[in-house]
Amino acid sequence: MRSLEVKNRTSVDDIKGLRLITAIKTPYLPDGRFDLEAYDSLMHMQILNGAEGVIVGGTTGEGHLMSWDEHIMLIGHTVNCFGSSVKVIGNTGSNSTREAIHASEQGFAVGMHAALHINPYYGKTSMQGMVAHFESVLSMGPTIIYNVPSRTGQDIPPSVIHTVSQNPNMAGVKECMGNDRIKDYVDKGITIWSGNDDECHDSRWAYGATGVISVTSNLVPGLMHEMMFRGKSPSLNSKLMPLIKWLFREPNPIGLNTALAQLGVIRPVFRLPYVPLPLAKRLEFVHIVEELGRENFVGDKDVKVLDDHDFTLVGRY
Amino acid sequence: MRSLEVKNRTSVDDIKGLRLITAIKTPYLPDGRFDLEAYDSLMHMQILNGAEGVIVGGTTGEGHLMSWDEHIMLIGHTVNCFGSSVKVIGNTGSNSTREAIHASEQGFAVGMHAALHINPYYGKTSMQGMVAHFESVLSMGPTIIYNVPSRTGQDIPPSVIHTVSQNPNMAGVKECMGNDRIKDYVDKGITIWSGNDDECHDSRWAYGATGVISVTSNLVPGLMHEMMFRGKSPSLNSKLMPLIKWLFREPNPIGLNTALAQLGVIRPVFRLPYVPLPLAKRLEFVHIVEELGRENFVGDKDVKVLDDHDFTLVGRY
Amino acid sequence: MRSLEVKNRTSVDDIKGLRLITAIKTPYLPDGRFDLEAYDSLMHMQILNGAEGVIVGGTTGEGHLMSWDEHIMLIGHTVNCFGSSVKVIGNTGSNSTREAIHASEQGFAVGMHAALHINPYYGKTSMQGMVAHFESVLSMGPTIIYNVPSRTGQDIPPSVIHTVSQNPNMAGVKECMGNDRIKDYVDKGITIWSGNDDECHDSRWAYGATGVISVTSNLVPGLMHEMMFRGKSPSLNSKLMPLIKWLFREPNPIGLNTALAQLGVIRPVFRLPYVPLPLAKRLEFVHIVEELGRENFVGDKDVKVLDDHDFTLVGRY
Amino acid sequence: MRSLEVKNRTSVDDIKGLRLITAIKTPYLPDGRFDLEAYDSLMHMQILNGAEGVIVGGTTGEGHLMSWDEHIMLIGHTVNCFGSSVKVIGNTGSNSTREAIHASEQGFAVGMHAALHINPYYGKTSMQGMVAHFESVLSMGPTIIYNVPSRTGQDIPPSVIHTVSQNPNMAGVKECMGNDRIKDYVDKGITIWSGNDDECHDSRWAYGATGVISVTSNLVPGLMHEMMFRGKSPSLNSKLMPLIKWLFREPNPIGLNTALAQLGVIRPVFRLPYVPLPLAKRLEFVHIVEELGRENFVGDKDVKVLDDHDFTLVGRY
């Protein structure tokens, strides 16, 4: 599909300037299909509260639980409905180079502004293989590379980032390896987004990160916007910490899914292997919301505890 | 995906008013993938010459040779690039109700303005089954139903059309059964597009059809626009007849594919089971172009005969 | 997948000798997935009553309502469970050459003994295109070609059959164009199976057909075996005619699906666009069973009329 | 597909007794499709040299680089050709519960003897989610659970194994967490296969493991058979150690793929993101083969160094 490079109207610089990118949640109907009405509503809340970009089908959006056609459809839908208000970054990465190529071609063809690419998790590969993997997709359009060894089982070392950064489509790195790594990259002129909500304040204001790709902003987009735009604010950071800690006690997006259901902005439907947080944690969330103020959270219904039987878990969909 | 009905911003009436809809050709790269650069160029020519709508992945566009993810991607791409200039009608029909449902949901989700639906070809079904099939998809958005018994092996009788016409999303029928059938429908207030280029002048000006869903307009969009807009013009109709007859001597889109390659606007690449017209027919086409005037055809290169070895046929892609 | 030719242990001659091949029904669970338990039971009845081969996922088996992975799985399952007792012929044909190639490679890889190939229905093509289509798959293993213009919209003319018959993998033709066509082929040494149950007695005993690929044998395998093996028997043929006529009043497999549900050997579940025959026809079937004798039909439960609400129709599965 | 439980004729005890299971390599043609001829040849060598089981499409066999239809086809093919000589264990695990369910149903339907299941890598989940994931598939047939935190980013703790071990289909664990963990399981009566070739001698003879699921046995099946069957043999273990260390210097199966190509038993074709080991490592392998004796390795061609340009890397296939 030769036309892709010339078709994408988003410059790499447009991507490099984004400060608040939300790894948007994908909500479901009781049969496990996408609940696009709820999704569109979540997208509206993000845009109204200052998110400048979204990751569609990231690990938070459970891209790994989608078929590729669902995934590309969701990217196309997001571009079509919201692409003029927000940058749409499709998580078209895969541990299979073939899939990453195919999905990225399709994602750019339906108008996504940038791609998010992961190194080959689970299967892993050599450093040369990792470079070959990224180089297979970088020609297609603006690209963010995502490093999260706690999920992938393999760090993307700076040497690989430096090699692929020669490509003009390389927008930057979503980095989860901490602020020292971030500082090194920033010093070398590489754009960085923090991938850890609990570190992002310092990453941004003390280590030079451009912004954050956030999970927490699904819940409190306005506060996360404030944290990325208003300047150093340790008090705001501290205020958010209990929520952030609560969110990540189990692998993301378990906490987020549970919280959004409790806030009444999505149906309480989980695609397995995710299951809701237990009652005790849900009670904690109600208190966290009360502490931070319901008005800072998305939606306008009362936060609820929900009973175990309120949740639907789907394995076939 | 509950949001579909409310998301589509195209009213059924917008669809009902279209006079020239082109069943757009899908061009290929030598390895059989879509040549989006050539596609976009074909789309531009259509828009500049007055096409008001396109069918994406119709039989002309070889939707039956696409995987569904390719097909939906092409719909999303067309919406994203050209959706503000032209109505994008996705051929999300199938002889499998499941596939028709899935594709139509996805097509509307990525922004198509209307769906084209065929009755279950090859497998066929009873009249009740046919109604159930169409009713499975009509709730999703504006819909055109396509009747072409020479392909499907089964006529959609007026009784079925009348039943499904109760649905407010029913925009009309692309009818290939001739002008008497068309007249009956028009008399009952049903919007009709001719599906036969050789009859469309009369369908439009003598039998009340709204317009045409055309193959020939891929080649001479300006002349087809004239034929649908300028009023009765038997001379123009006669002038076009040799081209139309040439185009349909073999099953469509064999003639069209060959012609577009000869005009230099697509690469001479065919997905099997289609193969180019033989040399003698290609020579005829050169004469037809000379007769009608090169300037009336798309593209600006000299029309060529091409050698057999210029063509690439792909079976695996 | 280079090994296919050498791996298939079934000679073309083994296929050429088959007299009774059943186009086996695919039964469903209420959610639309395959009911393999019922399927295996139907297969047992076929084998016990003398069927020598089965078509898996033919039009009768609703291959056109399967995804390809389901289809190949069903072929592999049938080979694994019954491949030593019966020849397994996979309907790996398609109107897309790519799909026919891919499915046939996979079908032979999982052990099917022969492929059934259709000409490109709906999309259609030229005679050269038809030959190219068949030649794309003939190298893979024993192949039966299926001609059914009432479904495909295009006859496979004798010239095409003669061309492809040069290939040593060509086993023969399932022909629905009547006994004159059959006689011509037989005279030229081409193996023929009748594709019309109502003509098969004469095809076999008066026109030289080798046997039948039967729908009716799903219901009365023993009688169909008798008809193909016992020699001319106009009385048996006449006795079966009311059943055969009943079966094909609506497009197959609507009648068959309804009948098998009434016999209690499958659940009354239909994948759309198929819907059950109406009550009046179901009553007729009960009488037909009584006339022919319940003991000649598969299963051992009483034949039932069933209420409309006993049937489940599934569109998403 | 209800029939699965009753159809599988392999008892869990048959699986529990296997000592040498090879995680078989999947070889490719230059266009990236499976080279089934080479695969069948590799399978023969395994069977002749004493492998009792194979993992089809494991991480070694690059299941994560297959589409599911390819994967199930390869399982069906292996069952069909070799299922009477060797136990066929399909790696139908996934980090998506839906995919694990679908693939396991299909794998058992085409006759695999057991499934290998991984915990949800990359996406990860809570302990309850992990249990729910495994319980979604355990009812289908004999199952081995695979724990490899260095790939998955998440340990399967003993508590999860103990919970799922209540299921009668649970055959045992392929464990990579070391011999202390193995000993604990063995003491509790849980069947264990070592997942680390460098530890497997001790796992088997000092810590009670039943056997090994081996990568190295692709190269030296006879020696690995000896190590699992002949009793304690530290000298054999030491002799193999240089080969094993060489094999795992880069993420598996990079070393294995390179070695098999050098031995001339597969074409030097890599699916990205895997790339061959560099020249220096290939020279080392030639020396290792000479040390251990060419006759202990699969194939009978001279071992070669190969040039860089001998290798084909495929990204689209």
Tab-separated table of N, CA and C in Angstrom, chain C residues 187-253:
chain	number	residue	atom	x	y	z
C	187	ASP	N	-19.010	-40.674	-22.202
C	187	ASP	CA	-18.501	-41.181	-23.480
C	187	ASP	C	-17.033	-40.813	-23.705
C	188	LYS	N	-16.634	-39.731	-23.109
C	188	LYS	CA	-15.233	-39.295	-23.266
C	188	LYS	C	-14.357	-39.765	-22.111
C	189	GLY	N	-14.913	-40.647	-21.295
C	189	GLY	CA	-14.092	-41.257	-20.245
C	189	GLY	C	-13.960	-40.435	-18.977
C	190	ILE	N	-14.826	-39.437	-18.816
C	190	ILE	CA	-14.757	-38.604	-17.614
C	190	ILE	C	-15.724	-39.150	-16.563
C	191	THR	N	-15.217	-39.290	-15.353
C	191	THR	CA	-16.029	-39.809	-14.249
C	191	THR	C	-17.038	-38.751	-13.807
C	192	ILE	N	-18.271	-39.189	-13.622
C	192	ILE	CA	-19.345	-38.244	-13.292
C	192	ILE	C	-20.140	-38.724	-12.082
C	193	TRP	N	-20.414	-37.752	-11.193
C	193	TRP	CA	-21.402	-37.987	-10.154
C	193	TRP	C	-22.584	-37.074	-10.428
C	194	SER	N	-23.763	-37.618	-10.313
C	194	SER	CA	-24.937	-36.770	-10.429
C	194	SER	C	-25.014	-35.854	-9.217
C	195	GLY	N	-25.390	-34.620	-9.472
C	195	GLY	CA	-25.589	-33.669	-8.380
C	195	GLY	C	-27.061	-33.420	-8.125
C	196	ASN	N	-27.913	-34.195	-8.772
C	196	ASN	CA	-29.365	-34.045	-8.613
C	196	ASN	C	-29.962	-35.368	-8.165
C	197	ASP	N	-30.442	-35.417	-6.946
C	197	ASP	CA	-30.974	-36.671	-6.424
C	197	ASP	C	-32.126	-37.203	-7.271
C	198	ASP	N	-32.923	-36.278	-7.847
C	198	ASP	CA	-34.093	-36.737	-8.601
C	198	ASP	C	-33.724	-37.356	-9.958
C	199	GLU	N	-32.505	-37.133	-10.402
C	199	GLU	CA	-32.069	-37.709	-11.676
C	199	GLU	C	-31.061	-38.833	-11.508
C	200	CYS	N	-30.596	-39.031	-10.290
C	200	CYS	CA	-29.397	-39.856	-10.134
C	200	CYS	C	-29.600	-41.320	-10.509
C	201	HIS	N	-30.800	-41.824	-10.315
C	201	HIS	CA	-31.039	-43.220	-10.708
C	201	HIS	C	-30.758	-43.411	-12.197
C	202	ASP	N	-31.334	-42.534	-12.986
C	202	ASP	CA	-31.134	-42.650	-14.429
C	202	ASP	C	-29.700	-42.310	-14.825
C	203	SER	N	-29.138	-41.293	-14.171
C	203	SER	CA	-27.753	-40.920	-14.476
C	203	SER	C	-26.845	-42.143	-14.323
C	204	ARG	N	-27.078	-42.841	-13.229
C	204	ARG	CA	-26.213	-43.995	-12.924
C	204	ARG	C	-26.499	-45.169	-13.857
C	205	TRP	N	-27.758	-45.511	-14.045
C	205	TRP	CA	-28.083	-46.778	-14.702
C	205	TRP	C	-28.337	-46.623	-16.192
C	206	ALA	N	-28.610	-45.393	-16.661
C	206	ALA	CA	-28.877	-45.222	-18.095
C	206	ALA	C	-27.849	-44.349	-18.805
C	207	TYR	N	-27.114	-43.525	-18.035
C	207	TYR	CA	-26.212	-42.583	-18.707
C	207	TYR	C	-24.754	-42.739	-18.301
C	208	GLY	N	-24.471	-43.704	-17.462
C	208	GLY	CA	-23.069	-44.010	-17.193
C	208	GLY	C	-22.419	-43.274	-16.053
C	209	ALA	N	-23.189	-42.512	-15.274
C	209	ALA	CA	-22.583	-41.853	-14.115
C	209	ALA	C	-22.078	-42.913	-13.140
C	210	THR	N	-21.006	-42.576	-12.455
C	210	THR	CA	-20.432	-43.501	-11.481
C	210	THR	C	-21.277	-43.576	-10.225
C	211	GLY	N	-21.862	-42.467	-9.865
C	211	GLY	CA	-22.649	-42.458	-8.632
C	211	GLY	C	-23.292	-41.118	-8.425
C	212	VAL	N	-23.538	-40.819	-7.156
C	212	VAL	CA	-24.232	-39.577	-6.811
C	212	VAL	C	-23.527	-38.906	-5.636
C	213	ILE	N	-23.546	-37.596	-5.661
C	213	ILE	CA	-23.207	-36.831	-4.462
C	213	ILE	C	-24.537	-36.313	-3.960
C	214	SER	N	-24.993	-36.896	-2.869
C	214	SER	CA	-26.410	-36.835	-2.508
C	214	SER	C	-26.690	-36.007	-1.267
C	215	VAL	N	-27.816	-35.330	-1.317
C	215	VAL	CA	-28.383	-34.660	-0.150
C	215	VAL	C	-29.321	-35.623	0.575
C	216	THR	N	-30.143	-36.310	-0.212
C	216	THR	CA	-31.173	-37.193	0.323
C	216	THR	C	-30.588	-38.308	1.192
C	217	SER	N	-29.362	-38.699	0.873
C	217	SER	CA	-28.746	-39.781	1.645
C	217	SER	C	-28.467	-39.380	3.084
C	218	ASN	N	-28.498	-38.085	3.388
C	218	ASN	CA	-28.439	-37.695	4.795
C	218	ASN	C	-29.611	-38.283	5.579
C	219	LEU	N	-30.745	-38.446	4.893
C	219	LEU	CA	-31.967	-38.912	5.551
C	219	LEU	C	-32.143	-40.418	5.431
C	220	VAL	N	-31.947	-40.942	4.230
C	220	VAL	CA	-32.204	-42.364	3.965
C	220	VAL	C	-30.972	-42.989	3.297
C	221	PRO	N	-29.869	-43.054	4.049
C	221	PRO	CA	-28.624	-43.526	3.438
C	221	PRO	C	-28.739	-44.946	2.882
C	222	GLY	N	-29.482	-45.787	3.584
C	222	GLY	CA	-29.589	-47.179	3.130
C	222	GLY	C	-30.299	-47.274	1.783
C	223	LEU	N	-31.364	-46.513	1.624
C	223	LEU	CA	-32.106	-46.559	0.359
C	223	LEU	C	-31.287	-45.967	-0.783
C	224	MET	N	-30.557	-44.899	-0.485
C	224	MET	CA	-29.737	-44.302	-1.540
C	224	MET	C	-28.589	-45.250	-1.915
C	225	HIS	N	-28.099	-45.965	-0.930
C	225	HIS	CA	-27.065	-46.962	-1.215
C	225	HIS	C	-27.618	-48.034	-2.147
C	226	GLU	N	-28.802	-48.483	-1.810
C	226	GLU	CA	-29.469	-49.482	-2.645
C	226	GLU	C	-29.604	-48.968	-4.080
C	227	MET	N	-30.018	-47.707	-4.206
C	227	MET	CA	-30.253	-47.147	-5.535
C	227	MET	C	-28.966	-47.079	-6.354
C	228	MET	N	-27.850	-46.878	-5.690
C	228	MET	CA	-26.587	-46.768	-6.416
C	228	MET	C	-25.895	-48.116	-6.646
C	229	PHE	N	-26.292	-49.138	-5.866
C	229	PHE	CA	-25.541	-50.388	-5.933
C	229	PHE	C	-26.333	-51.566	-6.512
C	230	ARG	N	-27.677	-51.524	-6.389
C	230	ARG	CA	-28.429	-52.746	-6.662
C	230	ARG	C	-28.812	-52.916	-8.114
C	231	GLY	N	-28.495	-51.978	-8.933
C	231	GLY	CA	-28.927	-52.067	-10.328
C	231	GLY	C	-30.206	-51.291	-10.537
C	232	LYS	N	-30.611	-51.226	-11.780
C	232	LYS	CA	-31.784	-50.456	-12.154
C	232	LYS	C	-32.955	-50.794	-11.239
C	233	SER	N	-33.605	-49.772	-10.722
C	233	SER	CA	-34.733	-50.035	-9.836
C	233	SER	C	-35.705	-48.876	-9.882
C	234	PRO	N	-36.485	-48.776	-10.968
C	234	PRO	CA	-37.411	-47.644	-11.109
C	234	PRO	C	-38.408	-47.567	-9.963
C	235	SER	N	-38.740	-48.709	-9.388
C	235	SER	CA	-39.727	-48.665	-8.313
C	235	SER	C	-39.144	-47.989	-7.071
C	236	LEU	N	-37.911	-48.299	-6.746
C	236	LEU	CA	-37.268	-47.634	-5.609
C	236	LEU	C	-37.156	-46.136	-5.899
C	237	ASN	N	-36.753	-45.824	-7.126
C	237	ASN	CA	-36.630	-44.430	-7.534
C	237	ASN	C	-37.967	-43.694	-7.361
C	238	SER	N	-39.025	-44.312	-7.810
C	238	SER	CA	-40.354	-43.694	-7.686
C	238	SER	C	-40.754	-43.534	-6.227
C	239	LYS	N	-40.417	-44.543	-5.453
C	239	LYS	CA	-40.771	-44.511	-4.035
C	239	LYS	C	-40.100	-43.327	-3.333
C	240	LEU	N	-38.882	-43.008	-3.780
C	240	LEU	CA	-38.137	-41.919	-3.133
C	240	LEU	C	-38.530	-40.529	-3.639
C	241	MET	N	-39.213	-40.507	-4.796
C	241	MET	CA	-39.433	-39.214	-5.445
C	241	MET	C	-40.210	-38.202	-4.584
C	242	PRO	N	-41.263	-38.611	-3.877
C	242	PRO	CA	-41.955	-37.610	-3.045
C	242	PRO	C	-41.034	-36.969	-1.998
C	243	LEU	N	-40.179	-37.774	-1.405
C	243	LEU	CA	-39.227	-37.231	-0.434
C	243	LEU	C	-38.289	-36.238	-1.109
C	244	ILE	N	-37.752	-36.644	-2.257
C	244	ILE	CA	-36.802	-35.777	-2.970
C	244	ILE	C	-37.484	-34.471	-3.385
C	245	LYS	N	-38.682	-34.570	-3.888
C	245	LYS	CA	-39.392	-33.353	-4.298
C	245	LYS	C	-39.630	-32.436	-3.100
C	246	TRP	N	-40.023	-33.073	-1.986
C	246	TRP	CA	-40.242	-32.284	-0.767
C	246	TRP	C	-38.965	-31.559	-0.349
C	247	LEU	N	-37.856	-32.266	-0.461
C	247	LEU	CA	-36.572	-31.728	0.022
C	247	LEU	C	-36.130	-30.468	-0.709
C	248	PHE	N	-36.462	-30.419	-2.004
C	248	PHE	CA	-35.899	-29.349	-2.827
C	248	PHE	C	-36.912	-28.278	-3.219
C	249	ARG	N	-38.020	-28.203	-2.505
C	249	ARG	CA	-38.995	-27.171	-2.854
C	249	ARG	C	-38.452	-25.770	-2.513
C	250	GLU	N	-37.679	-25.706	-1.483
C	250	GLU	CA	-36.935	-24.477	-1.172
C	250	GLU	C	-35.454	-24.788	-1.377
C	251	PRO	N	-34.653	-23.738	-1.544
C	251	PRO	CA	-33.226	-24.003	-1.755
C	251	PRO	C	-32.647	-24.913	-0.664
C	252	ASN	N	-31.974	-25.942	-1.093
C	252	ASN	CA	-31.243	-26.826	-0.192
C	252	ASN	C	-30.217	-25.992	0.575
C	253	PRO	N	-29.976	-26.235	1.875
C	253	PRO	CA	-30.439	-27.338	2.717
C	253	PRO	C	-31.611	-26.994	3.627
